[in-house]
mmCIF file of N, CA and C in Angstrom:
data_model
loop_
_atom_site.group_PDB
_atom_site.id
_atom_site.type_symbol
_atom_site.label_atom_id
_atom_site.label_comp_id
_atom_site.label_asym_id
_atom_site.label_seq_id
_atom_site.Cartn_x
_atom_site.Cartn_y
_atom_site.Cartn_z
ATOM 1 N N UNK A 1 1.289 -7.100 -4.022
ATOM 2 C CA UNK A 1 2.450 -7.767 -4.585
ATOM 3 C C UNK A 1 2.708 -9.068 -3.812
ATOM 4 N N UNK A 2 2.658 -10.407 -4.713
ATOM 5 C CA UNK A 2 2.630 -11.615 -3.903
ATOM 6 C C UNK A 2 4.483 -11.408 -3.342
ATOM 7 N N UNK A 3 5.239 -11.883 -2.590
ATOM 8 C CA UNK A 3 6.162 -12.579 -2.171
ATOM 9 C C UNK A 3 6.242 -14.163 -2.055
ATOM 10 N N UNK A 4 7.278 -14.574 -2.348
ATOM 11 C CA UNK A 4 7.581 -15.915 -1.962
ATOM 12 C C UNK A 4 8.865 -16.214 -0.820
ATOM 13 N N UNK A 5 8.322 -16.988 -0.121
ATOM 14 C CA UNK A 5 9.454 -16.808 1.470
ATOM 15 C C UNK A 5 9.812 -18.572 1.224
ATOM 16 N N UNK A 6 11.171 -18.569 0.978
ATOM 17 C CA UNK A 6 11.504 -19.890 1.358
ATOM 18 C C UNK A 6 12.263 -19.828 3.133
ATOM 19 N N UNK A 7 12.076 -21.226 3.309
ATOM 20 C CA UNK A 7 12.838 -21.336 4.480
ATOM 21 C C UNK A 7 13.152 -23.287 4.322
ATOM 22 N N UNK A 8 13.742 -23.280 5.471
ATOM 23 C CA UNK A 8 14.463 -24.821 6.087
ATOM 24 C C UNK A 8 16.091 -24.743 5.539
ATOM 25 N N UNK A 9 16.577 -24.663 4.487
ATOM 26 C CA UNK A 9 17.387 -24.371 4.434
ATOM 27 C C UNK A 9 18.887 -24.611 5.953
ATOM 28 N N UNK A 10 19.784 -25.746 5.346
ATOM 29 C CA UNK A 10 20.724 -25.455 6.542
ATOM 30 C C UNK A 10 22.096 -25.969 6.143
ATOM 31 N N UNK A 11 22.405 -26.984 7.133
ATOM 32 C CA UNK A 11 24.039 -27.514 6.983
ATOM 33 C C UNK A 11 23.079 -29.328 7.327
ATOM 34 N N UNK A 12 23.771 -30.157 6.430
ATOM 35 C CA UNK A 12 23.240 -31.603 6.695
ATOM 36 C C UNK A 12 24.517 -32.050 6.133
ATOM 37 N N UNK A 13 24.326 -33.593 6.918
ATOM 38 C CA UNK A 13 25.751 -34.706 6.311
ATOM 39 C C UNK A 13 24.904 -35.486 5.296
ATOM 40 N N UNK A 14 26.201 -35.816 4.321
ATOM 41 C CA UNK A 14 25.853 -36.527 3.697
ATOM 42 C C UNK A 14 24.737 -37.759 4.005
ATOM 43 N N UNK A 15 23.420 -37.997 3.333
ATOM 44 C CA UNK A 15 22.442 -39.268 3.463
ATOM 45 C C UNK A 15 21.294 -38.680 4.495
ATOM 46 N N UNK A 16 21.699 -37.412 4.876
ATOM 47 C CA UNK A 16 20.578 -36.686 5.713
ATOM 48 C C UNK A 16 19.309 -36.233 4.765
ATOM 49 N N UNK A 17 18.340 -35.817 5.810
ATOM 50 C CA UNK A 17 17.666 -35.209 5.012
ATOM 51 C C UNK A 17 17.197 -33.632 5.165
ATOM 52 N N UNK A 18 16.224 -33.013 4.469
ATOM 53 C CA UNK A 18 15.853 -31.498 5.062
ATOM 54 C C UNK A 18 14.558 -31.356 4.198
ATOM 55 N N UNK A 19 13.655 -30.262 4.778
ATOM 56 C CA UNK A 19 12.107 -30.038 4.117
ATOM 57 C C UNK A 19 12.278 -28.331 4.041
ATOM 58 N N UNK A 20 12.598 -27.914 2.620
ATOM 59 C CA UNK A 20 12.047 -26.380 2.318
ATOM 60 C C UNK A 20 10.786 -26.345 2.414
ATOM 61 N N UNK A 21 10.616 -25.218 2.484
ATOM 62 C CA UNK A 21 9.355 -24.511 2.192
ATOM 63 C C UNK A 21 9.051 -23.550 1.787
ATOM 64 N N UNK A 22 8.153 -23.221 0.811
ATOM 65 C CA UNK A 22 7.735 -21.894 -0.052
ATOM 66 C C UNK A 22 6.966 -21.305 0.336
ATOM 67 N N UNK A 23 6.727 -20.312 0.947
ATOM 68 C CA UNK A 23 5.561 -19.531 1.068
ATOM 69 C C UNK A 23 4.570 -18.322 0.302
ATOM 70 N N UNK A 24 3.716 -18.433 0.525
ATOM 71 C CA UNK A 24 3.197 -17.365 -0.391
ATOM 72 C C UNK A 24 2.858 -16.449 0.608
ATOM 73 N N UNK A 25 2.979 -14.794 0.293
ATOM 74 C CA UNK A 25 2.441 -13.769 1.462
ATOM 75 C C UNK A 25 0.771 -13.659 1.435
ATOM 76 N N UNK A 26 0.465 -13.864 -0.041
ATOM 77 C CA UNK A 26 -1.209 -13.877 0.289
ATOM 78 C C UNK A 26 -1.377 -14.326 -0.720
ATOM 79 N N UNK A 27 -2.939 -14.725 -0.482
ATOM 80 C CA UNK A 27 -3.458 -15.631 -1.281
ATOM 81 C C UNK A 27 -3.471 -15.625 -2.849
ATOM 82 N N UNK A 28 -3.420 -16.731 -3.369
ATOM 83 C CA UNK A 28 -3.204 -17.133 -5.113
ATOM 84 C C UNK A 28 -4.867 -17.229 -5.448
ATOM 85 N N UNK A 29 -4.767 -16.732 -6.780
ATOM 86 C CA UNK A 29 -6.539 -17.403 -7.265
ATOM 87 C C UNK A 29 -5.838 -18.612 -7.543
ATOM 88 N N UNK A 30 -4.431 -19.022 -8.604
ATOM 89 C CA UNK A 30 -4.481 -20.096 -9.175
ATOM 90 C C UNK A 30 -3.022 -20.248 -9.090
ATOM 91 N N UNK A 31 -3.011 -21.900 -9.179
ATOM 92 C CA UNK A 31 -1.566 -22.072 -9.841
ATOM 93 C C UNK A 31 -1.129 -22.376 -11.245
ATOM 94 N N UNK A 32 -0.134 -21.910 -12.125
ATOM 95 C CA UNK A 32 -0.199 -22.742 -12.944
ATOM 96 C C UNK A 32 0.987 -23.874 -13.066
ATOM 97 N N UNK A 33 2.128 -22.979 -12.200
ATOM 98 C CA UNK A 33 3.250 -23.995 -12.144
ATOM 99 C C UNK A 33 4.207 -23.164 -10.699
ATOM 100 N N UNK A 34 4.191 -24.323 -9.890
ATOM 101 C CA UNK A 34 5.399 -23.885 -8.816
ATOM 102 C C UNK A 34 6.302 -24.964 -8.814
ATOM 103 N N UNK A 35 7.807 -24.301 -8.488
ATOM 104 C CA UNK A 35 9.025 -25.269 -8.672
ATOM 105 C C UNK A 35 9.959 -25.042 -7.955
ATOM 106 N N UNK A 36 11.131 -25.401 -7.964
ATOM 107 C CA UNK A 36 12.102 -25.814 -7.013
ATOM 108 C C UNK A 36 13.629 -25.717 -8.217
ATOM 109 N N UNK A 37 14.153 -24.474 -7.905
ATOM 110 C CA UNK A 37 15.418 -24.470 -8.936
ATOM 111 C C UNK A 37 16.837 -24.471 -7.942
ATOM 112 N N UNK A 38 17.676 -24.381 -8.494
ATOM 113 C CA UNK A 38 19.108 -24.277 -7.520
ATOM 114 C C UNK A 38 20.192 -23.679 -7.996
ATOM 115 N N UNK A 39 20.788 -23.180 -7.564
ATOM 116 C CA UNK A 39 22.013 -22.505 -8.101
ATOM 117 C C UNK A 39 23.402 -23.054 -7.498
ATOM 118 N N UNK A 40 24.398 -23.837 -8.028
ATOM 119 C CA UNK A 40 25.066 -24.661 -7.308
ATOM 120 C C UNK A 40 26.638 -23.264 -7.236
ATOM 121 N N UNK A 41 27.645 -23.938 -6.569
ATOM 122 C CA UNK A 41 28.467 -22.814 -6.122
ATOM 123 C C UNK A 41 29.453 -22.852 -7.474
ATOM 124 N N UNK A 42 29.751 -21.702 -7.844
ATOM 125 C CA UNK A 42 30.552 -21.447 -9.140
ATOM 126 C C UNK A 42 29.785 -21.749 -10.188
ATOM 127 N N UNK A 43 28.422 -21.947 -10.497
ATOM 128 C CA UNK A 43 27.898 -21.944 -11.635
ATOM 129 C C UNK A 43 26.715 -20.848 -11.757
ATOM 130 N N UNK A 44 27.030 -20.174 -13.222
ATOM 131 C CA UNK A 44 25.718 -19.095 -13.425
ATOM 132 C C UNK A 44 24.515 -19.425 -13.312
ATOM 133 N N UNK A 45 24.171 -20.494 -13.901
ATOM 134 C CA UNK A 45 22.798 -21.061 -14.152
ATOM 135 C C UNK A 45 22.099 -21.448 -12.564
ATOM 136 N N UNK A 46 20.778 -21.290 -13.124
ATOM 137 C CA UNK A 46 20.101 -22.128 -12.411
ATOM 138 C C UNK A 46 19.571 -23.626 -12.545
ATOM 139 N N UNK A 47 19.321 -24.605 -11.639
ATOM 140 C CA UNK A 47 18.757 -26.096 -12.723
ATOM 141 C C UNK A 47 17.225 -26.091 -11.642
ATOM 142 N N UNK A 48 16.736 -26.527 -12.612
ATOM 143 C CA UNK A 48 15.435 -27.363 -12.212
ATOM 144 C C UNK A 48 15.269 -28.143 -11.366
ATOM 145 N N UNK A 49 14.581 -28.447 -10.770
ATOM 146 C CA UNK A 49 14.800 -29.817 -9.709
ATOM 147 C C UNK A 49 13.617 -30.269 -9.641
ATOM 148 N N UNK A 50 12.859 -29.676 -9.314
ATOM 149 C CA UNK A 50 11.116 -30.518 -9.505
ATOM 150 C C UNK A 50 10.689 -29.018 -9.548
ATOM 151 N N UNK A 51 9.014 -29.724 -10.271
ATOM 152 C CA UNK A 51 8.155 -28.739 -10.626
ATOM 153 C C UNK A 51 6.496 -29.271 -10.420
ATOM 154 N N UNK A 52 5.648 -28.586 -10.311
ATOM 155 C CA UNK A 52 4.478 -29.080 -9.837
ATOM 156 C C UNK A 52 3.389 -28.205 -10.264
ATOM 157 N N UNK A 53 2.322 -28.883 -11.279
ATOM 158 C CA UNK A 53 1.408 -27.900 -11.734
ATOM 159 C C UNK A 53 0.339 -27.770 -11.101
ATOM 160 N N UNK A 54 -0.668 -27.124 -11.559
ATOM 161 C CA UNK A 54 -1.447 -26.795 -11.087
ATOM 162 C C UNK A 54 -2.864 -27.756 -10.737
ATOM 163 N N UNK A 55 -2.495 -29.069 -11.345
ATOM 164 C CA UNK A 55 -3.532 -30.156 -11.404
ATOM 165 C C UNK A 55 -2.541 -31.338 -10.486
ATOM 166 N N UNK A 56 -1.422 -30.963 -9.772
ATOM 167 C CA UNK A 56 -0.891 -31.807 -9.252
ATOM 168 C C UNK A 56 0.321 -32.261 -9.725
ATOM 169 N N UNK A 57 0.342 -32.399 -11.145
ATOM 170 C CA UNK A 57 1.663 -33.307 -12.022
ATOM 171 C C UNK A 57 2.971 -32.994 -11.360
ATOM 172 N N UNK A 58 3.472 -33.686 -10.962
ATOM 173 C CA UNK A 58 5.028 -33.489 -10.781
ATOM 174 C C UNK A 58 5.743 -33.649 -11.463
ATOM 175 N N UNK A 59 7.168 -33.177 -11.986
ATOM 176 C CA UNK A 59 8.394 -33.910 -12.393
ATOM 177 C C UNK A 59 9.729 -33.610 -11.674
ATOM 178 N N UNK A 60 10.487 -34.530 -11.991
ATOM 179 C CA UNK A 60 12.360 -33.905 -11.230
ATOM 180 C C UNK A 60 12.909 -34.162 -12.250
ATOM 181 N N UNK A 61 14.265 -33.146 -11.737
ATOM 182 C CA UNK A 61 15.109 -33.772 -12.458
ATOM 183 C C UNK A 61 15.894 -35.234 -12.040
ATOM 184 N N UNK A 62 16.419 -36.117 -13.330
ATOM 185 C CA UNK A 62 16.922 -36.925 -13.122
ATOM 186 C C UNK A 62 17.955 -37.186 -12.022
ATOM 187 N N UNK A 63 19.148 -35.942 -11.193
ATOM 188 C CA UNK A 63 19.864 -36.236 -10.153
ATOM 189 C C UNK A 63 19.097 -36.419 -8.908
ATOM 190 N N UNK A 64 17.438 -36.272 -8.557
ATOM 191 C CA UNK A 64 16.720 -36.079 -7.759
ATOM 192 C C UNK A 64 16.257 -37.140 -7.331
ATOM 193 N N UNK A 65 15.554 -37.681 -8.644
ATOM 194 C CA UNK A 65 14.549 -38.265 -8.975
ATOM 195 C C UNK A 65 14.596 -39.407 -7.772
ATOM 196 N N UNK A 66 13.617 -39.745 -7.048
ATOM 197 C CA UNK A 66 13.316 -40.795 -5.952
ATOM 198 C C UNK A 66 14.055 -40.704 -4.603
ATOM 199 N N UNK A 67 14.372 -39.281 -4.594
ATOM 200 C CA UNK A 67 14.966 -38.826 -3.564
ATOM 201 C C UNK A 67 14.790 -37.530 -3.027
ATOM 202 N N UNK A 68 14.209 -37.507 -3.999
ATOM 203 C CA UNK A 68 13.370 -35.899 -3.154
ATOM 204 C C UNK A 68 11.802 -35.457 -3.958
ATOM 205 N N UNK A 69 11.100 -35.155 -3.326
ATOM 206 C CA UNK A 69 9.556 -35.146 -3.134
ATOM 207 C C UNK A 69 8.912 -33.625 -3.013
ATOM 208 N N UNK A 70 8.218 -33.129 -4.096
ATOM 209 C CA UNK A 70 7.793 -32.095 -4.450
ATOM 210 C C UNK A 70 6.224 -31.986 -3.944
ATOM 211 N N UNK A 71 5.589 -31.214 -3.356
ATOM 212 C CA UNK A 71 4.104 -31.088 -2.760
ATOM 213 C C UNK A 71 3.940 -29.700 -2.514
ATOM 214 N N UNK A 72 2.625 -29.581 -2.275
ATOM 215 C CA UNK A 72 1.996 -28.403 -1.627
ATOM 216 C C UNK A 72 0.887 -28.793 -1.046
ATOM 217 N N UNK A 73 0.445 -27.455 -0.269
ATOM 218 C CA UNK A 73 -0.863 -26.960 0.752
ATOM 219 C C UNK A 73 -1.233 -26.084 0.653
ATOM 220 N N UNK A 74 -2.770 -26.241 -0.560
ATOM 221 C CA UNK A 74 -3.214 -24.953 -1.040
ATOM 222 C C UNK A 74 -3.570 -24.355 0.168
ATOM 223 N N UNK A 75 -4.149 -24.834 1.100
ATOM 224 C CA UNK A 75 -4.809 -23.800 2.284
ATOM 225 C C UNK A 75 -3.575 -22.932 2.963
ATOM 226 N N UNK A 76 -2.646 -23.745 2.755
ATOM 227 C CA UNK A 76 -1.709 -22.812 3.738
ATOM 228 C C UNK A 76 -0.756 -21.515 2.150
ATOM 229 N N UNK A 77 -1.079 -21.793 1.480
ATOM 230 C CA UNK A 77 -0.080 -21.364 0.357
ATOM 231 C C UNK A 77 1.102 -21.458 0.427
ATOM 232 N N UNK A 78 1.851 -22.977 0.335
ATOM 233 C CA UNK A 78 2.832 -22.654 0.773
ATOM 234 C C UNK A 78 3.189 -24.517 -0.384
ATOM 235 N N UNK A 79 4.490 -24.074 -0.623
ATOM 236 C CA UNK A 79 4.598 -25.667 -1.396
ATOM 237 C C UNK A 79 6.389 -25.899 -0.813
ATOM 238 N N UNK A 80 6.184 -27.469 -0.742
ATOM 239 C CA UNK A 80 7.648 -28.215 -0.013
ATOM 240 C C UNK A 80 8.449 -28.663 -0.756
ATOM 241 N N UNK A 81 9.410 -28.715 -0.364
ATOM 242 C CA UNK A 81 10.541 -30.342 -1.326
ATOM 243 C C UNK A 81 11.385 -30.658 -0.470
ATOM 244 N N UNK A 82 11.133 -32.091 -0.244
ATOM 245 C CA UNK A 82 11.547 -32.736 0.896
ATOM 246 C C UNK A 82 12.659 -33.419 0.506
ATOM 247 N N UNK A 83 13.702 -33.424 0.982
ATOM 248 C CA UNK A 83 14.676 -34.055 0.208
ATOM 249 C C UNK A 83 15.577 -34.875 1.223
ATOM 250 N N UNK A 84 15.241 -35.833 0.476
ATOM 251 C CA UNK A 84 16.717 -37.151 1.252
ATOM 252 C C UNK A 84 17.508 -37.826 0.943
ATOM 253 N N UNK A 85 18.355 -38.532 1.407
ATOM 254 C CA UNK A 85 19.319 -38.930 0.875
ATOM 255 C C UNK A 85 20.179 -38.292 0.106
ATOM 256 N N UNK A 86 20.629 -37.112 0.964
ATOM 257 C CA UNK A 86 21.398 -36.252 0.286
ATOM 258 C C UNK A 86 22.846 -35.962 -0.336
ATOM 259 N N UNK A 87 23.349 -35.707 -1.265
ATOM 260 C CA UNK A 87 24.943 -35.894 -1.590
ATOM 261 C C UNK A 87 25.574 -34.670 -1.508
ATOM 262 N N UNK A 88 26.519 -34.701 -1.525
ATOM 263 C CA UNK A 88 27.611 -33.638 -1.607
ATOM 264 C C UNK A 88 26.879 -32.574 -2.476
ATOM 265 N N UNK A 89 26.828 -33.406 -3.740
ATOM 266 C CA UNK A 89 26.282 -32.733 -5.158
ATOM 267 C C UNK A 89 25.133 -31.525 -4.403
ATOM 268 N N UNK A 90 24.268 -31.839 -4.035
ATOM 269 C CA UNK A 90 23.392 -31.644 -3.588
ATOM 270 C C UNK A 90 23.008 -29.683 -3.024
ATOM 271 N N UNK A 91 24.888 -29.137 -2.926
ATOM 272 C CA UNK A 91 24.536 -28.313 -1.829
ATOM 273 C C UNK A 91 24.582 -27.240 -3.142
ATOM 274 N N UNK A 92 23.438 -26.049 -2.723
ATOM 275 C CA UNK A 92 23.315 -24.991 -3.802
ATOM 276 C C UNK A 92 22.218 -24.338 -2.683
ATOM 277 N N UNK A 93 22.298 -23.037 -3.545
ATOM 278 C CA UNK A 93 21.350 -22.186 -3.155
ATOM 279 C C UNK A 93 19.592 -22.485 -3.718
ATOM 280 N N UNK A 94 19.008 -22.513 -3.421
ATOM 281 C CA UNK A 94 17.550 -23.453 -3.423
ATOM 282 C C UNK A 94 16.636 -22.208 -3.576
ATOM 283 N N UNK A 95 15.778 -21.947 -4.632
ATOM 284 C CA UNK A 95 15.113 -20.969 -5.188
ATOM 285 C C UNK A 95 13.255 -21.371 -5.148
ATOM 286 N N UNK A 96 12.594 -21.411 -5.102
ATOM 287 C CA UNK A 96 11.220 -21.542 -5.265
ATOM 288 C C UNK A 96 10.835 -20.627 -6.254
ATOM 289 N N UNK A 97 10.115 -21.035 -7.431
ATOM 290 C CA UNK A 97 9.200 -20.472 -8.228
ATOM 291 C C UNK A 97 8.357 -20.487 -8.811
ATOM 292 N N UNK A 98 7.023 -19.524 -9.089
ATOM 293 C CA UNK A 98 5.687 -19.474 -8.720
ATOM 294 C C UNK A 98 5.421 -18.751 -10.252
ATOM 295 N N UNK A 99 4.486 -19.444 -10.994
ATOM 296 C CA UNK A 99 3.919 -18.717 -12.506
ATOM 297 C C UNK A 99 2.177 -18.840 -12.125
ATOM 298 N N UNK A 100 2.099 -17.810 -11.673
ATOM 299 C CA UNK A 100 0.761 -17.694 -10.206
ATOM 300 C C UNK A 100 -0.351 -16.905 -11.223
ATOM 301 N N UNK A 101 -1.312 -17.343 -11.144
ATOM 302 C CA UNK A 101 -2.399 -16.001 -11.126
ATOM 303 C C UNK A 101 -2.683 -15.484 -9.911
ATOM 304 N N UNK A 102 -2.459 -14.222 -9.608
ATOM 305 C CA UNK A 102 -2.455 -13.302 -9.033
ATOM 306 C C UNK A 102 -3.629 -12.233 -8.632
ATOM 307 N N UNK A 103 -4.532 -11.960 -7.689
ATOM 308 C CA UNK A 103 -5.386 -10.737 -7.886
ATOM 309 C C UNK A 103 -5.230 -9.187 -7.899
ATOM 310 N N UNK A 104 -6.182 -7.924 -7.694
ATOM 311 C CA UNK A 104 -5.690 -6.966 -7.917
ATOM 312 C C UNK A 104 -4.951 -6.589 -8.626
ATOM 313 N N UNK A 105 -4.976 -6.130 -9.698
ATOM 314 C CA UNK A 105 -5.753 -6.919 -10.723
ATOM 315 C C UNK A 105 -5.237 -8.491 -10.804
ATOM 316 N N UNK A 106 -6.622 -8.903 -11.400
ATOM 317 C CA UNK A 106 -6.383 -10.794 -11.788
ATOM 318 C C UNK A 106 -5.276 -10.201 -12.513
ATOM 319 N N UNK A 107 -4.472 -11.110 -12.697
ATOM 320 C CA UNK A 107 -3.484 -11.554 -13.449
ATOM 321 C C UNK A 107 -2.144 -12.627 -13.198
ATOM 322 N N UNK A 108 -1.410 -12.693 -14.598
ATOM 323 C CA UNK A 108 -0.921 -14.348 -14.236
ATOM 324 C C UNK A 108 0.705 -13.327 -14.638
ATOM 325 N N UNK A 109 1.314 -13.682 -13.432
ATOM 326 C CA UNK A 109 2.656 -13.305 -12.865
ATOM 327 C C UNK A 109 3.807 -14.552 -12.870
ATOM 328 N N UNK A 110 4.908 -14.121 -12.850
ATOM 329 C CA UNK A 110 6.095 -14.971 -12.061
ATOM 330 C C UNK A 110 6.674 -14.289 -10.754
ATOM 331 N N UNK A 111 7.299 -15.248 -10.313
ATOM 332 C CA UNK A 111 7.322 -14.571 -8.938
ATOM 333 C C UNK A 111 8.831 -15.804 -8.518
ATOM 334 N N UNK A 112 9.640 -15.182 -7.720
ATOM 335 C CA UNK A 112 10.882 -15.661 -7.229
ATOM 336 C C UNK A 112 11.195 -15.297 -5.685
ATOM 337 N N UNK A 113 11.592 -17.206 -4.775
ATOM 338 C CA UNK A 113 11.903 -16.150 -3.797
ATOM 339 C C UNK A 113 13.333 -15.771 -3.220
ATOM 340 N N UNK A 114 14.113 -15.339 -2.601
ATOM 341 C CA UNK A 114 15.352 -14.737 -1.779
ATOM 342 C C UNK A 114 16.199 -16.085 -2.332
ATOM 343 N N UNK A 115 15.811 -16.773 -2.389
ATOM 344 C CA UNK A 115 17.105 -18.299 -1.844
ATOM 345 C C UNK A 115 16.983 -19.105 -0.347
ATOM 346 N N UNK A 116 17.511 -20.277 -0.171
ATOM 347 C CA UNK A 116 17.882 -20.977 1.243
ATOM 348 C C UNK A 116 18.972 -21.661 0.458
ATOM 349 N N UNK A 117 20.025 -21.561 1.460
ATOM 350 C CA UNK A 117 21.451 -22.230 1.175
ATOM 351 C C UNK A 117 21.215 -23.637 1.689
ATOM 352 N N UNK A 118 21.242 -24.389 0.859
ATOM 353 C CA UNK A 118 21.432 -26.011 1.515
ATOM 354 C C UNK A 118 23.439 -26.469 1.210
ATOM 355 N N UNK A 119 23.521 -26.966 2.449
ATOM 356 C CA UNK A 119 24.971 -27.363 2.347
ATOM 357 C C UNK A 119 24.728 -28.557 2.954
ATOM 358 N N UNK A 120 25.726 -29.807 2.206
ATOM 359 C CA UNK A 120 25.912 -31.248 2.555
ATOM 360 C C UNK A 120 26.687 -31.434 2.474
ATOM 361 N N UNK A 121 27.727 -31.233 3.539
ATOM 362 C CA UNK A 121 28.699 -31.499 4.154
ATOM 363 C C UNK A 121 28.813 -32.804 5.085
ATOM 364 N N UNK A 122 30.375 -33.829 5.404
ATOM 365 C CA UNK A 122 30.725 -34.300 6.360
ATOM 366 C C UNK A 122 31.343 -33.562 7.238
#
């Protein structure tokens, strides 16, 4: 059973920055899409924030966009989002998610991890 471990997650001031990270517990055959969602405080939903396929493509969402930076490291299994210039807006619970092929048996899964609380505070 894969896991996904986020971490970095903290307390930053406004215009700071911070680098999550996703981890995978063991190895992927493939990706087809890993992403970066959030859950902001008092709202059900989750939003999108960037996403990254399996050939590289990125996208964000528009509140992001040129301010925070979506990547990975297949060797390490593990994918980032680096984010700066941060706003108030900004602070939510920070989700990583993985639409993985999987082994034992091959197969193509979703996968979610715990959360990291980002807060942007003065």
């Amino acid at each position: 059973q894969v896991h996904l471990v986020e971490s970095g997650g903290g307390l930053v001031q406004p215009g700071g920055s911070l680098r999550l990270s996703c981890a995978a517990s063991e190895s992927i055959l493939s990706i087809v899409t890993m992403a970066w969602y959030r859950q902001a405080p008092g709202k059900q939903q989750r939003e999108l924030v960037a996403i990254i396929t399996g050939g590289g493509i990125t996208n964000y969402a528009d509140s992001v966009k040129g301010r925070f930076t979506i990547s990975r490291d297949n060797a390490k299994n593990t994918m980032y989002l680096q984010m700066n210039s941060l706003k108030l807006e900004d602070t939510a619970v920070y989700y990583c998610h993985g639409d993985l092929w999987v082994t034992s048996p091959p197969r193509r899964s979703d996968y979610w991890g715990q959360g990291t609380q980002v807060t942007v505070s003065s």
